[in-house]
XYZ file of C-alpha atoms in Angstrom:
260
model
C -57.277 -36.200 -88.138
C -55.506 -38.979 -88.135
C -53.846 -38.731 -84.944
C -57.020 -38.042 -83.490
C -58.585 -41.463 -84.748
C -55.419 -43.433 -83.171
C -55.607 -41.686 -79.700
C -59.419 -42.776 -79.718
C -58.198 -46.297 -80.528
C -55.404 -46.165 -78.423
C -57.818 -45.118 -75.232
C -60.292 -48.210 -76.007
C -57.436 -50.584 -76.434
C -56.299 -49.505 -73.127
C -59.970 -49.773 -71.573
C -60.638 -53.460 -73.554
C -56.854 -54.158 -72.041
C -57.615 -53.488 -68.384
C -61.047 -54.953 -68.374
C -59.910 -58.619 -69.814
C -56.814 -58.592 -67.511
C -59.384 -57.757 -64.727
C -61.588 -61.090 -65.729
C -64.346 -59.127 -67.321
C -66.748 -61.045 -70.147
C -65.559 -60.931 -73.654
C -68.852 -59.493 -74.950
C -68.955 -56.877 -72.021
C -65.477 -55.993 -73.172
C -66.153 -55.654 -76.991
C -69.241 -53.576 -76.076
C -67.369 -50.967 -74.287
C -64.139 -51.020 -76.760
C -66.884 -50.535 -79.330
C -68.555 -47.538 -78.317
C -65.402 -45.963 -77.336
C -64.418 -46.704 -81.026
C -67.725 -45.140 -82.347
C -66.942 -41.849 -80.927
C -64.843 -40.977 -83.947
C -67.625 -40.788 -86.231
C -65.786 -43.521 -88.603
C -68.735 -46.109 -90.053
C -66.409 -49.582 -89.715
C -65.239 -50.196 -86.012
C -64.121 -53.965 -85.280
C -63.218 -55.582 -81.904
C -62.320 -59.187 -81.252
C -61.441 -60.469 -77.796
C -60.445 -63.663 -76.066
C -58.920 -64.698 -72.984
C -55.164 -63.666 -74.255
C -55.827 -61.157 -77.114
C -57.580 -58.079 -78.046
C -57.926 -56.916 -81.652
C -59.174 -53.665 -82.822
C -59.542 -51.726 -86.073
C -60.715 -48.170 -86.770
C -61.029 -47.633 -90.747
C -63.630 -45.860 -92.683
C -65.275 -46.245 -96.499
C -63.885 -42.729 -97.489
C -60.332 -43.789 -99.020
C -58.718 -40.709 -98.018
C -59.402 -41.936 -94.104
C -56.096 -44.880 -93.375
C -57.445 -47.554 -91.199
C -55.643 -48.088 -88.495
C -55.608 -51.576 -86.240
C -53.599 -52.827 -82.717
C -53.815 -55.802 -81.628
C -52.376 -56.498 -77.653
C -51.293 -59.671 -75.696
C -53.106 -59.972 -72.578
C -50.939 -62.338 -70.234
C -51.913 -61.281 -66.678
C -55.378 -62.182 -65.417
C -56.785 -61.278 -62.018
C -60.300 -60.404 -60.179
C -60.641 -56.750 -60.363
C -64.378 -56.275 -60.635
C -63.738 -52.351 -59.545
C -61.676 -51.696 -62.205
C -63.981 -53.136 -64.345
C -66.845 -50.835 -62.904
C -64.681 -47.727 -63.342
C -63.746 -48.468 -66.955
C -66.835 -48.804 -67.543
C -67.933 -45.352 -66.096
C -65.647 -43.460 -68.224
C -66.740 -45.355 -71.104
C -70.279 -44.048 -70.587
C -69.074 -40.904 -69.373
C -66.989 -40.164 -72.963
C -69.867 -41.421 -75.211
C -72.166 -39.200 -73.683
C -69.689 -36.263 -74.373
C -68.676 -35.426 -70.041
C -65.367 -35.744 -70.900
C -63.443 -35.506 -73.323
C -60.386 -38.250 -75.184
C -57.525 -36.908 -73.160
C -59.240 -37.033 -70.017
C -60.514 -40.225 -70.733
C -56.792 -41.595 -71.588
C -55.728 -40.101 -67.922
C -58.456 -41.688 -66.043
C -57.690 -44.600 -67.794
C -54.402 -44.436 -67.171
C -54.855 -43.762 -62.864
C -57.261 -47.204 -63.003
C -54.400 -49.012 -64.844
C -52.024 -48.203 -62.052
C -54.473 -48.910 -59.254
C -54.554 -52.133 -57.374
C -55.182 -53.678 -54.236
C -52.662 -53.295 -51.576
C -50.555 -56.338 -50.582
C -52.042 -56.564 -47.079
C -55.923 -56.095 -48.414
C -55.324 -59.006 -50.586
C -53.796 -60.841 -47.838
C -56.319 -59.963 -45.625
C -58.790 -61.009 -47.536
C -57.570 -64.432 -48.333
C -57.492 -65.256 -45.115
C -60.947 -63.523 -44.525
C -62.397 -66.052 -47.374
C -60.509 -69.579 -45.937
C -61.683 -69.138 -42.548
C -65.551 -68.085 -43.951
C -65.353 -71.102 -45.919
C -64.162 -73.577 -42.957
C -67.290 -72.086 -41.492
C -69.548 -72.762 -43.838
C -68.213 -76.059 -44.487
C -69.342 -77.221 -40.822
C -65.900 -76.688 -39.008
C -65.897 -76.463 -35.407
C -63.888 -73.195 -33.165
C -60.825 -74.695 -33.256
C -60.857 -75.570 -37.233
C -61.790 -71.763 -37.804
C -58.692 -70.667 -35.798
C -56.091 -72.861 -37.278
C -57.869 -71.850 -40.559
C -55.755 -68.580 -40.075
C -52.615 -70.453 -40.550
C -53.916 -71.783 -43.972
C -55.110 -68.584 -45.109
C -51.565 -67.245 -44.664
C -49.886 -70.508 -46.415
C -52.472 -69.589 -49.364
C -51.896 -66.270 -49.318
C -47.658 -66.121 -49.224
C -47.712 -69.163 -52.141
C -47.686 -65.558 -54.139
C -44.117 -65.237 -52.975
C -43.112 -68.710 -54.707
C -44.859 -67.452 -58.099
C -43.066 -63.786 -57.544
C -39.496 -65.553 -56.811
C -39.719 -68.300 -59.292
C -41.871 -66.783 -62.228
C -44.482 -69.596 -61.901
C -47.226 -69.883 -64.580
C -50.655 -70.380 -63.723
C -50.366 -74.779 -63.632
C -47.180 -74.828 -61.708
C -47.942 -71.842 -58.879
C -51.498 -73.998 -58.323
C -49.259 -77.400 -58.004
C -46.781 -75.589 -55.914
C -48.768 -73.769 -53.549
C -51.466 -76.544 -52.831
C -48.718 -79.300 -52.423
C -47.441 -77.101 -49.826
C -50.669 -75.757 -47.954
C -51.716 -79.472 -48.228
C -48.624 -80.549 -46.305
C -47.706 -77.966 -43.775
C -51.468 -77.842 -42.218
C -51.532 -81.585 -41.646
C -48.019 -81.762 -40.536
C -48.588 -78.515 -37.943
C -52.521 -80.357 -37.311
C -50.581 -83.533 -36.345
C -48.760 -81.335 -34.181
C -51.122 -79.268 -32.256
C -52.939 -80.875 -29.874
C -56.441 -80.510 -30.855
C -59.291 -81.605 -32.786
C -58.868 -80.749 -36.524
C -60.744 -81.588 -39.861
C -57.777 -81.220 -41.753
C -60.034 -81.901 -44.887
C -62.091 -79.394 -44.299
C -59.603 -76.833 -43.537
C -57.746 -77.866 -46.628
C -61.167 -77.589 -48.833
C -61.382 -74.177 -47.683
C -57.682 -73.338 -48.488
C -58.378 -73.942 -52.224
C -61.391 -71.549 -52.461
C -59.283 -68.381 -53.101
C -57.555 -70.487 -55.776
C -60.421 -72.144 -57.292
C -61.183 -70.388 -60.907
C -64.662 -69.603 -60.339
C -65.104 -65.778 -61.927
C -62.890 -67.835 -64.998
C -66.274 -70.886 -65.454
C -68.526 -68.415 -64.893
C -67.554 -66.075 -67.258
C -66.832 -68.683 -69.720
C -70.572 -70.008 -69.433
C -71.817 -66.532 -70.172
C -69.264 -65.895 -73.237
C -70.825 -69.415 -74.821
C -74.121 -68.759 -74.175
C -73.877 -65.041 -75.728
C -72.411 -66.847 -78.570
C -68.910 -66.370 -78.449
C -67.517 -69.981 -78.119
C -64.154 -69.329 -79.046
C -63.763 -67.271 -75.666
C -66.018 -69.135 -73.744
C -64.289 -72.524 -74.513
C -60.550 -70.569 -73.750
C -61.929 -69.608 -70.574
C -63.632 -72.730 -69.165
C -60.038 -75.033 -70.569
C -57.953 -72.300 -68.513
C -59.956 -73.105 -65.484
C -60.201 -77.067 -65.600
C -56.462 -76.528 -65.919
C -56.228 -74.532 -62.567
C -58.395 -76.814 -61.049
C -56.614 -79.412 -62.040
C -53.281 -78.311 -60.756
C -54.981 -77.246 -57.170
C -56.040 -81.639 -57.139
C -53.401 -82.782 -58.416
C -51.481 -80.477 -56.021
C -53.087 -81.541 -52.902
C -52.770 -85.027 -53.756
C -49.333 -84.499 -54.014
C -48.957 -82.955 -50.430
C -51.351 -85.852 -49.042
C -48.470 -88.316 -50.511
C -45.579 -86.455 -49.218
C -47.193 -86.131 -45.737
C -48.323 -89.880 -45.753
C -44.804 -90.723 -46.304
C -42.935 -88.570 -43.946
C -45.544 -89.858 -41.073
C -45.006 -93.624 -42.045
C -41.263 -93.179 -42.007
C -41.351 -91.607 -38.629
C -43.314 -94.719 -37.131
């Protein structure tokens, strides 16, 4: 019985795991790990989440029945809003007795090693940037050399991948350098540029926004703790992409005033 009780809290561990590390809300998550939990018939099952931990205990009032609790770090973060869907479709689909624990735990286990490809992400970076130069009111030209931002944004991954950057540091890093690089190559070119605009846009697939959003909605469903984790992590990113691109405005200033 007992292993039994710790496979069914080792599944919803893994399905609370996934779903925070794919940006999904703390009360969204606790739901799901809940129910999963419930399945075992037990009458006490606790779950506690926050941006970098997830907590969970399985224990019941017969004395016979040992409790049994994991707790597990979450230190990778990223949008994954279809992992978060499928999770969440084998969490129904177990409660509702379709499947069973085991095939839950393999499901679970092909949506843990799922993931965009490279080039998609890529792709779609640059995709976003040039959207966003659009919307912003750039002109043809803007929205063409747009692509060259996108790409800066999107290979800054290879600085965080080379030098195990944290979150504060990669947004410094890569925004001092798509800053820089897209007015020295606008100086360049000759053309018609809005260099702020294009640079605007270039922060928009680094901007935190799924972070304040969900952070809002953890706060006002009551769970401040999370909330409050969430919306400091993303005034922190946001305040590496400024203080980044202020950075890159200096470095470029410079390099143009000692070349005249």
């Amino acid at each position: 019985m007992r292993k039994k009780h710790k496979k069914i809290v080792e599944v919803a561990t893994t399905a609370g795991r996934i779903m925070l590390e794919s940006h999904a809300e703390s009360y969204r998550v606790e739901d799901t790990v809940r129910r999963i939990l419930q399945t075992s018939g037990l009458s006490n099952t606790e779950v506690i989440t926050n941006t970098t931990g997830l907590y969970v205990t399985l224990d019941d009032s017969d004395p016979e029945i040992e409790g049994i609790t994991l707790v597990r770090r979450i230190t990778d973060r990223s949008n994954q809003l279809n992992k978060i869907y499928r999770v969440n479709n084998i969490s129904r689909q177990l409660t509702s007795g379709q499947i069973t624990i085991d095939e839950a735990a393999e499901r679970l286990e092909v949506v843990d090693d799922s993931d965009y490809t490279v080039f998609s992400k890529d792709l779609a970076t640059v995709i976003l940037v040039v959207a966003f130069v659009v919307l912003l009111g750039g002109g043809f030209w803007d929205s063409v050399f747009s692509i060259f931002t996108g790409l800066l944004v999107a290979y800054s991954r290879i600085l965080k991948d080379l030098f195990h950057l944290n979150g504060f540091i990669y947004g410094v890093a890569s925004t001092l350098v798509t800053a820089f690089l897209t007015n020295v190559i606008a100086s360049v070119v000759p053309l018609d540029i809005s260099t702020d605009v294009i640079i605007i846009a270039g922060l928009m697939p680094l901007y935190p926004g799924t972070a304040v959003t969900n952070g809002l909605r953890d706060m006002l469903k009551g769970d401040y703790i999370s909330g409050v984790a969430r919306v400091a992590d993303a005034i922190v990113i946001a305040l590496s992409l400024a203080i980044g691109v202020a950075i890159g405005l200096y470095f470029y200033g410079e390099v143009t005033s000692w070349l005249v």
